[in-house]
Amino acid sequence: FSLLFVIMSCLRKTLNISYDIVTACISVADVTTDVWVCYRYWVSDKMAFFWVSTVVMILAQLAYTVAFTLRFAESSNVSIKKKICVFFCMLPLAPVMSFIFYWASRKDNCISKILKYFGLDTDESSEPDKNEPQITRWIKEKFEKHMGFILEAVIEAFPQSILQMIAIVYYNETDIINVVSILISLVSVSTKSMVFSYAIEIKVFLFNWLSIVTDFFGIFMLISWIFYNPTNPGEFTWYGKLWLYKSAFINGLLILFIGGAMAVMFMGGCWKHEISSSRKQGWNICQTLCVQLALFLFTLVLYVCGSALSLLLLEVACLCPIAFVAFLLNHERFTGSTKRSSLFITIFDWLRAAQSKRDEIVRICCVNRCMFVSKLH
């Protein structure tokens, strides 16, 4: 048994490292193909797609830098001026920010020493809670280490793949580099979505992940159906126009009012809670207006990016709501307290130890009876 345990432990570490390596390689390949496709847009005089692709890449670099500033310069002893300096100093390093996030989350790394030297915060991975399920510990670890890769998948890979798919279908032109770039983006988003498939059971985890991946592929099917016009490439069909008008009217109103309210609440919360009152009292009118303008522009960028993503998700999010509800149930039940999570894990272990199907049913009935009686009291 000890030999088997050693083999399984080595295999688990190997798979863990392999996942990190594959994630990094896919991200590098995805960015490289996106830049090449953007260059091809410029060469073939598809300027609308060229500028949209360029703007997406620029917004992605800004998002990486903002994420770095919020993660490593968020403490109260870091002034606003220093945060702005950190932002502009790290902006040239935005293309490699994903690797900085990954390396900075490791224990006793050299990046943490550099951050301490400049008076910034460190964010190394903490010791996992042994009372949590193994799959939950793995998800939290990957979310911390792969923060940069996740941002790359959500902010750059996903919009770029949608844009490239629209270009292929709209112009009815297929290029090998476009197909390869779309496939890499599909794999990139699919692998990164694992960290959003929170569950304590491996079966529920796989179901949540497959639900997200299925809806993601459904977006491409929808785009192919809307923009495909073999008789007149470059023009919308009547059902394509109907879908666009319907999506802009119904989903647009939802995003306008609900998203706008969330943006106002986010901006007000940042101004009220993230900036201390003593610091705001020392500002003059010009400094106050500059900070408010920067906060407004940052909120506006988040609102525009979130609106574009929500327009697609509201159309094809068939299975994701089910996975999201399962996540909320798991999150509320198993992360409320350590004692509660230990209780449910013990119950599940006891249910798995059933010797037969009849024994399992009896145990489930006993658990339900105990919970029902405890609620009455």
CSV table of C-alpha atoms in Angstrom, one decimal:
chain,number,residue,atom,x,y,z
A,1,PHE,CA,0.0,0.0,0.0
A,2,SER,CA,2.9,2.4,0.7
A,3,LEU,CA,4.3,1.8,-2.7
A,4,LEU,CA,0.9,2.4,-4.3
A,5,PHE,CA,0.6,5.6,-2.4
A,6,VAL,CA,4.0,6.8,-3.5
A,7,ILE,CA,3.2,6.0,-7.2
A,8,MET,CA,-0.2,7.8,-7.0
A,9,SER,CA,1.5,10.8,-5.3
A,10,CYS,CA,4.1,11.0,-8.0
A,11,LEU,CA,1.5,10.6,-10.7
A,12,ARG,CA,-0.6,13.4,-9.2
A,13,LYS,CA,2.4,15.8,-9.1
A,14,THR,CA,3.3,14.9,-12.7
A,15,LEU,CA,-0.2,15.6,-13.9
A,16,ASN,CA,-0.3,18.8,-11.9
A,17,ILE,CA,3.0,20.1,-13.5
A,18,SER,CA,1.9,18.9,-16.9
A,19,TYR,CA,-1.3,20.9,-16.6
A,20,ASP,CA,0.7,24.0,-15.8
A,21,ILE,CA,3.1,23.5,-18.7
A,22,VAL,CA,0.2,22.9,-21.2
A,23,THR,CA,-1.6,25.9,-19.9
A,24,ALA,CA,1.4,28.2,-20.4
A,25,CYS,CA,2.2,26.8,-23.9
A,26,ILE,CA,-1.4,27.2,-25.0
A,27,SER,CA,-1.5,30.8,-23.8
A,28,VAL,CA,1.7,31.7,-25.7
A,29,ALA,CA,0.5,30.0,-28.8
A,30,ASP,CA,-2.9,31.7,-28.6
A,31,VAL,CA,-1.4,35.2,-28.3
A,32,THR,CA,1.1,34.5,-31.1
A,33,THR,CA,-1.6,33.3,-33.5
A,34,ASP,CA,-3.9,36.3,-32.6
A,35,VAL,CA,-1.1,38.7,-33.4
A,36,TRP,CA,-0.5,37.0,-36.7
A,37,VAL,CA,-4.2,37.0,-37.6
A,38,CYS,CA,-4.4,40.7,-36.8
A,39,TYR,CA,-1.5,41.3,-39.2
A,40,ARG,CA,-3.3,39.3,-41.9
A,41,TYR,CA,-6.3,41.6,-41.4
A,42,TRP,CA,-4.2,44.6,-42.1
A,43,VAL,CA,-2.5,43.0,-45.1
A,44,SER,CA,-5.9,41.9,-46.6
A,45,ASP,CA,-7.4,45.4,-46.0
A,46,LYS,CA,-10.0,44.2,-43.5
A,47,MET,CA,-9.5,47.3,-41.5
A,48,ALA,CA,-12.6,47.0,-39.3
A,49,PHE,CA,-11.5,43.6,-38.0
A,50,PHE,CA,-7.9,44.8,-37.7
A,51,TRP,CA,-8.9,47.8,-35.5
A,52,VAL,CA,-11.3,45.7,-33.3
A,53,SER,CA,-8.6,43.0,-32.9
A,54,THR,CA,-6.0,45.7,-32.0
A,55,VAL,CA,-8.3,47.3,-29.4
A,56,VAL,CA,-9.0,43.9,-27.8
A,57,MET,CA,-5.3,43.2,-27.4
A,58,ILE,CA,-4.7,46.7,-26.0
A,59,LEU,CA,-7.5,46.3,-23.5
A,60,ALA,CA,-6.1,42.9,-22.5
A,61,GLN,CA,-2.7,44.5,-21.8
A,62,LEU,CA,-4.3,47.2,-19.7
A,63,ALA,CA,-6.3,44.6,-17.8
A,64,TYR,CA,-3.2,42.6,-17.0
A,65,THR,CA,-1.5,45.7,-15.6
A,66,VAL,CA,-4.6,46.8,-13.6
A,67,ALA,CA,-4.8,43.2,-12.1
A,68,PHE,CA,-1.1,43.4,-11.1
A,69,THR,CA,-1.7,46.8,-9.4
A,70,LEU,CA,-4.7,45.6,-7.6
A,71,ARG,CA,-3.0,42.4,-6.5
A,72,PHE,CA,0.4,43.6,-5.4
A,73,ALA,CA,-0.3,47.3,-4.5
A,74,GLU,CA,-3.6,47.2,-2.7
A,75,SER,CA,-2.4,47.7,0.9
A,76,SER,CA,-3.3,51.0,2.6
A,77,ASN,CA,0.4,52.1,3.0
A,78,VAL,CA,0.7,52.3,-0.8
A,79,SER,CA,-0.3,55.8,-2.0
A,80,ILE,CA,-2.3,56.6,-5.1
A,81,LYS,CA,0.8,58.1,-6.7
A,82,LYS,CA,2.8,55.0,-6.1
A,83,LYS,CA,0.0,52.8,-7.5
A,84,ILE,CA,-0.1,54.9,-10.7
A,85,CYS,CA,3.7,54.6,-10.9
A,86,VAL,CA,3.4,50.8,-10.5
A,87,PHE,CA,0.8,50.7,-13.3
A,88,PHE,CA,2.9,52.6,-15.8
A,89,CYS,CA,6.2,50.8,-14.9
A,90,MET,CA,4.6,47.4,-15.3
A,91,LEU,CA,2.7,48.3,-18.5
A,92,PRO,CA,5.7,47.3,-20.7
A,93,LEU,CA,5.8,43.9,-19.0
A,94,ALA,CA,2.1,43.2,-19.6
A,95,PRO,CA,2.7,40.6,-22.3
A,96,VAL,CA,4.5,38.4,-19.8
A,97,MET,CA,2.3,39.3,-16.8
A,98,SER,CA,0.7,35.8,-16.8
A,99,PHE,CA,4.0,34.2,-16.0
A,100,ILE,CA,4.7,36.9,-13.3
A,101,PHE,CA,1.4,36.0,-11.6
A,102,TYR,CA,2.2,32.3,-11.8
A,103,TRP,CA,5.8,32.7,-10.4
A,104,ALA,CA,4.8,35.2,-7.7
A,105,SER,CA,2.2,32.7,-6.3
A,106,ARG,CA,4.9,30.1,-5.6
A,107,LYS,CA,6.6,29.9,-2.2
A,108,ASP,CA,9.9,31.6,-1.6
A,109,ASN,CA,10.2,33.0,-5.1
A,110,CYS,CA,12.5,35.7,-6.4
A,111,ILE,CA,9.6,38.0,-7.5
A,112,SER,CA,8.4,38.3,-4.0
A,113,LYS,CA,11.8,39.5,-2.9
A,114,ILE,CA,11.7,42.2,-5.7
A,115,LEU,CA,8.2,43.2,-4.7
A,116,LYS,CA,9.2,43.6,-1.0
A,117,TYR,CA,12.2,45.7,-2.1
A,118,PHE,CA,9.9,48.2,-3.8
A,119,GLY,CA,7.5,48.2,-0.9
A,120,LEU,CA,4.7,46.2,-2.6
A,121,ASP,CA,2.7,43.3,-1.3
A,122,THR,CA,3.4,39.6,-1.9
A,123,ASP,CA,0.8,37.1,-2.7
A,124,GLU,CA,2.3,33.6,-2.3
A,125,SER,CA,0.1,30.6,-2.1
A,126,SER,CA,-1.1,29.8,1.5
A,127,GLU,CA,-1.3,26.3,3.0
A,128,PRO,CA,-4.4,24.5,1.9
A,129,ASP,CA,-7.1,23.6,4.3
A,130,LYS,CA,-6.9,19.9,4.9
A,131,ASN,CA,-10.6,19.8,5.8
A,132,GLU,CA,-11.6,20.8,2.3
A,133,PRO,CA,-12.0,18.2,-0.5
A,134,GLN,CA,-9.0,17.6,-2.7
A,135,ILE,CA,-10.7,18.9,-5.8
A,136,THR,CA,-11.6,22.1,-4.0
A,137,ARG,CA,-8.0,22.6,-2.9
A,138,TRP,CA,-6.8,22.0,-6.5
A,139,ILE,CA,-9.2,24.6,-7.9
A,140,LYS,CA,-8.2,27.2,-5.4
A,141,GLU,CA,-4.5,26.6,-6.1
A,142,LYS,CA,-4.9,26.8,-9.8
A,143,PHE,CA,-7.1,30.0,-9.5
A,144,GLU,CA,-4.3,31.7,-7.6
A,145,LYS,CA,-1.4,30.5,-9.9
A,146,HIS,CA,-3.2,30.9,-13.2
A,147,MET,CA,-4.8,34.3,-12.6
A,148,GLY,CA,-2.9,35.8,-15.5
A,149,PHE,CA,-3.7,32.9,-17.9
A,150,ILE,CA,-7.4,33.1,-16.9
A,151,LEU,CA,-7.5,36.8,-17.7
A,152,GLU,CA,-5.8,36.1,-21.0
A,153,ALA,CA,-8.5,33.5,-21.8
A,154,VAL,CA,-11.5,35.7,-20.8
A,155,ILE,CA,-10.3,39.1,-22.0
A,156,GLU,CA,-8.3,38.2,-25.1
A,157,ALA,CA,-8.7,34.6,-26.3
A,158,PHE,CA,-12.5,34.5,-26.1
A,159,PRO,CA,-13.2,37.9,-27.9
A,160,GLN,CA,-10.5,37.2,-30.5
A,161,SER,CA,-11.9,33.8,-31.3
A,162,ILE,CA,-15.4,35.3,-31.7
A,163,LEU,CA,-14.0,38.0,-34.0
A,164,GLN,CA,-12.1,35.5,-36.1
A,165,MET,CA,-15.1,33.3,-36.5
A,166,ILE,CA,-17.2,36.2,-37.6
A,167,ALA,CA,-14.5,37.2,-40.2
A,168,ILE,CA,-14.4,33.7,-41.6
A,169,VAL,CA,-18.2,33.3,-41.9
A,170,TYR,CA,-18.8,37.0,-43.0
A,171,TYR,CA,-16.3,37.0,-45.8
A,172,ASN,CA,-16.6,33.2,-46.6
A,173,GLU,CA,-12.8,32.9,-46.6
A,174,THR,CA,-11.0,30.2,-44.7
A,175,ASP,CA,-7.3,30.5,-43.9
A,176,ILE,CA,-5.3,27.8,-42.1
A,177,ILE,CA,-3.9,30.3,-39.5
A,178,ASN,CA,-7.5,31.5,-38.7
A,179,VAL,CA,-8.6,27.9,-38.1
A,180,VAL,CA,-5.6,27.1,-35.9
A,181,SER,CA,-6.0,30.3,-33.9
A,182,ILE,CA,-9.7,29.5,-33.3
A,183,LEU,CA,-9.0,26.0,-32.2
A,184,ILE,CA,-6.2,27.1,-29.8
A,185,SER,CA,-8.6,29.7,-28.4
A,186,LEU,CA,-11.2,27.0,-27.9
A,187,VAL,CA,-8.8,24.8,-26.0
A,188,SER,CA,-7.5,27.8,-24.0
A,189,VAL,CA,-10.9,28.9,-22.8
A,190,SER,CA,-12.0,25.3,-22.1
A,191,THR,CA,-8.9,24.5,-20.0
A,192,LYS,CA,-9.1,27.8,-18.0
A,193,SER,CA,-12.8,27.3,-17.3
A,194,MET,CA,-12.0,24.4,-15.0
A,195,VAL,CA,-11.3,26.8,-12.1
A,196,PHE,CA,-14.9,28.0,-12.3
A,197,SER,CA,-16.3,24.5,-12.0
A,198,TYR,CA,-16.4,24.5,-8.2
A,199,ALA,CA,-17.5,21.3,-6.6
A,200,ILE,CA,-16.5,18.8,-3.9
A,201,GLU,CA,-17.4,15.8,-6.0
A,202,ILE,CA,-15.4,15.0,-9.1
A,203,LYS,CA,-18.6,14.1,-11.0
A,204,VAL,CA,-20.2,17.4,-10.2
A,205,PHE,CA,-17.0,19.1,-11.1
A,206,LEU,CA,-16.9,17.4,-14.5
A,207,PHE,CA,-20.6,18.2,-15.1
A,208,ASN,CA,-20.0,21.9,-14.3
A,209,TRP,CA,-17.0,22.1,-16.6
A,210,LEU,CA,-18.7,20.3,-19.5
A,211,SER,CA,-21.7,22.6,-19.1
A,212,ILE,CA,-19.5,25.7,-19.5
A,213,VAL,CA,-17.6,24.2,-22.5
A,214,THR,CA,-20.8,23.1,-24.2
A,215,ASP,CA,-22.2,26.6,-24.0
A,216,PHE,CA,-18.9,28.1,-25.2
A,217,PHE,CA,-19.0,25.9,-28.3
A,218,GLY,CA,-22.7,26.9,-28.7
A,219,ILE,CA,-21.6,30.5,-29.2
A,220,PHE,CA,-19.6,29.5,-32.3
A,221,MET,CA,-22.5,27.5,-33.6
A,222,LEU,CA,-24.8,30.5,-33.2
A,223,ILE,CA,-22.3,32.9,-34.9
A,224,SER,CA,-22.0,30.5,-37.8
A,225,TRP,CA,-25.7,30.4,-38.2
A,226,ILE,CA,-26.2,34.2,-38.0
A,227,PHE,CA,-23.3,35.4,-40.2
A,228,TYR,CA,-23.2,32.6,-42.8
A,229,ASN,CA,-24.5,33.7,-46.2
A,230,PRO,CA,-23.1,31.6,-49.1
A,231,THR,CA,-25.0,33.5,-51.8
A,232,ASN,CA,-24.0,37.0,-50.8
A,233,PRO,CA,-20.9,37.0,-48.5
A,234,GLY,CA,-20.6,40.2,-46.5
A,235,GLU,CA,-24.3,40.6,-46.0
A,236,PHE,CA,-26.7,39.4,-43.3
A,237,THR,CA,-29.6,37.1,-44.1
A,238,TRP,CA,-33.1,38.0,-43.0
A,239,TYR,CA,-33.0,35.7,-40.0
A,240,GLY,CA,-29.6,37.0,-39.1
A,241,LYS,CA,-31.0,40.6,-39.0
A,242,LEU,CA,-34.0,39.4,-37.0
A,243,TRP,CA,-31.7,37.8,-34.4
A,244,LEU,CA,-29.5,40.9,-34.2
A,245,TYR,CA,-32.5,43.2,-33.7
A,246,LYS,CA,-34.0,40.8,-31.1
A,247,SER,CA,-30.7,40.5,-29.2
A,248,ALA,CA,-30.0,44.2,-29.3
A,249,PHE,CA,-33.5,45.1,-28.0
A,250,ILE,CA,-34.2,42.5,-25.3
A,251,ASN,CA,-30.7,41.7,-24.1
A,252,GLY,CA,-29.6,45.3,-24.7
A,253,LEU,CA,-32.2,46.6,-22.3
A,254,LEU,CA,-31.3,44.1,-19.6
A,255,ILE,CA,-27.6,44.9,-19.9
A,256,LEU,CA,-28.4,48.7,-20.0
A,257,PHE,CA,-30.4,48.8,-16.8
A,258,ILE,CA,-29.0,45.9,-14.8
A,259,GLY,CA,-25.4,46.3,-15.9
A,260,GLY,CA,-25.6,50.0,-15.5
A,261,ALA,CA,-26.9,49.7,-12.0
A,262,MET,CA,-24.1,47.2,-11.1
A,263,ALA,CA,-21.5,49.6,-12.6
A,264,VAL,CA,-22.8,52.5,-10.6
A,265,MET,CA,-22.8,50.4,-7.4
A,266,PHE,CA,-19.3,49.2,-8.2
A,267,MET,CA,-18.0,52.7,-8.8
A,268,GLY,CA,-19.7,54.0,-5.6
A,269,GLY,CA,-18.4,51.1,-3.5
A,270,CYS,CA,-14.8,51.6,-4.7
A,271,TRP,CA,-15.0,55.4,-3.9
A,272,LYS,CA,-16.5,54.8,-0.5
A,273,HIS,CA,-14.7,51.7,0.8
A,274,GLU,CA,-11.4,51.3,-1.2
A,275,ILE,CA,-10.2,54.9,-0.6
A,276,SER,CA,-10.0,56.0,3.1
A,277,SER,CA,-11.8,59.2,4.2
A,278,SER,CA,-8.6,60.7,5.6
A,279,ARG,CA,-6.8,60.4,2.3
A,280,LYS,CA,-9.7,61.9,0.4
A,281,GLN,CA,-9.8,64.9,2.8
A,282,GLY,CA,-6.2,65.8,1.9
A,283,TRP,CA,-6.9,66.0,-1.8
A,284,ASN,CA,-7.7,69.2,-3.6
A,285,ILE,CA,-10.4,69.6,-6.2
A,286,CYS,CA,-8.1,68.7,-9.1
A,287,GLN,CA,-6.9,65.5,-7.4
A,288,THR,CA,-10.4,64.4,-6.6
A,289,LEU,CA,-11.6,65.0,-10.1
A,290,CYS,CA,-8.6,63.0,-11.5
A,291,VAL,CA,-9.3,60.0,-9.3
A,292,GLN,CA,-13.0,60.1,-10.0
A,293,LEU,CA,-12.3,60.3,-13.8
A,294,ALA,CA,-9.8,57.4,-13.6
A,295,LEU,CA,-12.4,55.3,-11.6
A,296,PHE,CA,-15.1,56.2,-14.1
A,297,LEU,CA,-12.9,55.2,-17.1
A,298,PHE,CA,-12.0,51.9,-15.4
A,299,THR,CA,-15.6,51.1,-14.6
A,300,LEU,CA,-16.6,52.1,-18.2
A,301,VAL,CA,-14.0,49.6,-19.6
A,302,LEU,CA,-15.3,46.8,-17.4
A,303,TYR,CA,-18.9,47.7,-18.3
A,304,VAL,CA,-18.2,47.6,-22.1
A,305,CYS,CA,-16.3,44.3,-21.9
A,306,GLY,CA,-18.9,42.8,-19.6
A,307,SER,CA,-21.8,44.0,-21.9
A,308,ALA,CA,-20.2,42.4,-25.0
A,309,LEU,CA,-19.7,39.1,-23.1
A,310,SER,CA,-23.2,39.2,-21.6
A,311,LEU,CA,-24.8,39.7,-25.0
A,312,LEU,CA,-23.4,36.3,-26.1
A,313,LEU,CA,-23.9,34.5,-22.8
A,314,LEU,CA,-27.6,35.6,-22.6
A,315,GLU,CA,-28.2,33.9,-26.0
A,316,VAL,CA,-26.6,30.5,-25.4
A,317,ALA,CA,-26.2,30.1,-21.7
A,318,CYS,CA,-28.4,26.9,-21.5
A,319,LEU,CA,-26.3,24.7,-19.2
A,320,CYS,CA,-24.2,27.3,-17.3
A,321,PRO,CA,-27.1,28.4,-15.1
A,322,ILE,CA,-27.4,24.8,-13.8
A,323,ALA,CA,-23.7,24.7,-13.1
A,324,PHE,CA,-23.9,28.1,-11.4
A,325,VAL,CA,-26.8,27.0,-9.1
A,326,ALA,CA,-24.8,23.9,-8.2
A,327,PHE,CA,-21.8,26.2,-7.4
A,328,LEU,CA,-24.0,28.3,-5.1
A,329,LEU,CA,-25.3,25.3,-3.3
A,330,ASN,CA,-21.8,23.9,-2.8
A,331,HIS,CA,-20.4,27.2,-1.8
A,332,GLU,CA,-23.1,28.0,0.7
A,333,ARG,CA,-23.0,24.5,2.2
A,334,PHE,CA,-19.4,23.7,2.4
A,335,THR,CA,-17.6,27.0,2.9
A,336,GLY,CA,-19.7,28.4,5.7
A,337,SER,CA,-17.5,27.0,8.4
A,338,THR,CA,-14.9,24.3,8.9
A,339,LYS,CA,-17.1,22.3,11.1
A,340,ARG,CA,-19.9,22.3,8.6
A,341,SER,CA,-17.7,21.2,5.7
A,342,SER,CA,-16.1,18.4,7.8
A,343,LEU,CA,-19.6,17.2,8.8
A,344,PHE,CA,-20.8,16.9,5.2
A,345,ILE,CA,-17.6,15.3,4.0
A,346,THR,CA,-17.9,12.7,6.8
A,347,ILE,CA,-21.5,12.0,5.8
A,348,PHE,CA,-20.4,11.5,2.1
A,349,ASP,CA,-17.6,9.2,3.2
A,350,TRP,CA,-20.1,7.2,5.2
A,351,LEU,CA,-22.5,7.0,2.2
A,352,ARG,CA,-19.7,5.8,-0.1
A,353,ALA,CA,-18.9,3.0,2.4
A,354,ALA,CA,-22.3,1.3,1.7
A,355,GLN,CA,-21.9,-2.4,0.9
A,356,SER,CA,-24.9,-2.6,-1.5
A,357,LYS,CA,-27.5,-0.5,-3.2
A,358,ARG,CA,-30.0,-1.4,-0.4
A,359,ASP,CA,-27.5,-0.4,2.2
A,360,GLU,CA,-26.9,2.9,0.4
A,361,ILE,CA,-30.6,3.7,0.3
A,362,VAL,CA,-31.0,2.9,4.0
A,363,ARG,CA,-28.1,5.2,4.8
A,364,ILE,CA,-29.5,8.1,2.7
A,365,CYS,CA,-32.8,7.7,4.5
A,366,CYS,CA,-31.0,7.8,7.9
A,367,VAL,CA,-29.2,11.0,6.9
A,368,ASN,CA,-32.4,12.6,5.6
A,369,ARG,CA,-34.2,11.7,8.8
A,370,CYS,CA,-31.5,13.1,11.0
A,371,MET,CA,-31.4,16.4,9.1
A,372,PHE,CA,-35.2,16.6,9.2
A,373,VAL,CA,-35.3,16.1,13.0
A,374,SER,CA,-32.5,18.6,13.6
A,375,LYS,CA,-34.4,21.3,11.6
A,376,LEU,CA,-37.5,20.6,13.8
A,377,HIS,CA,-35.4,21.2,16.9
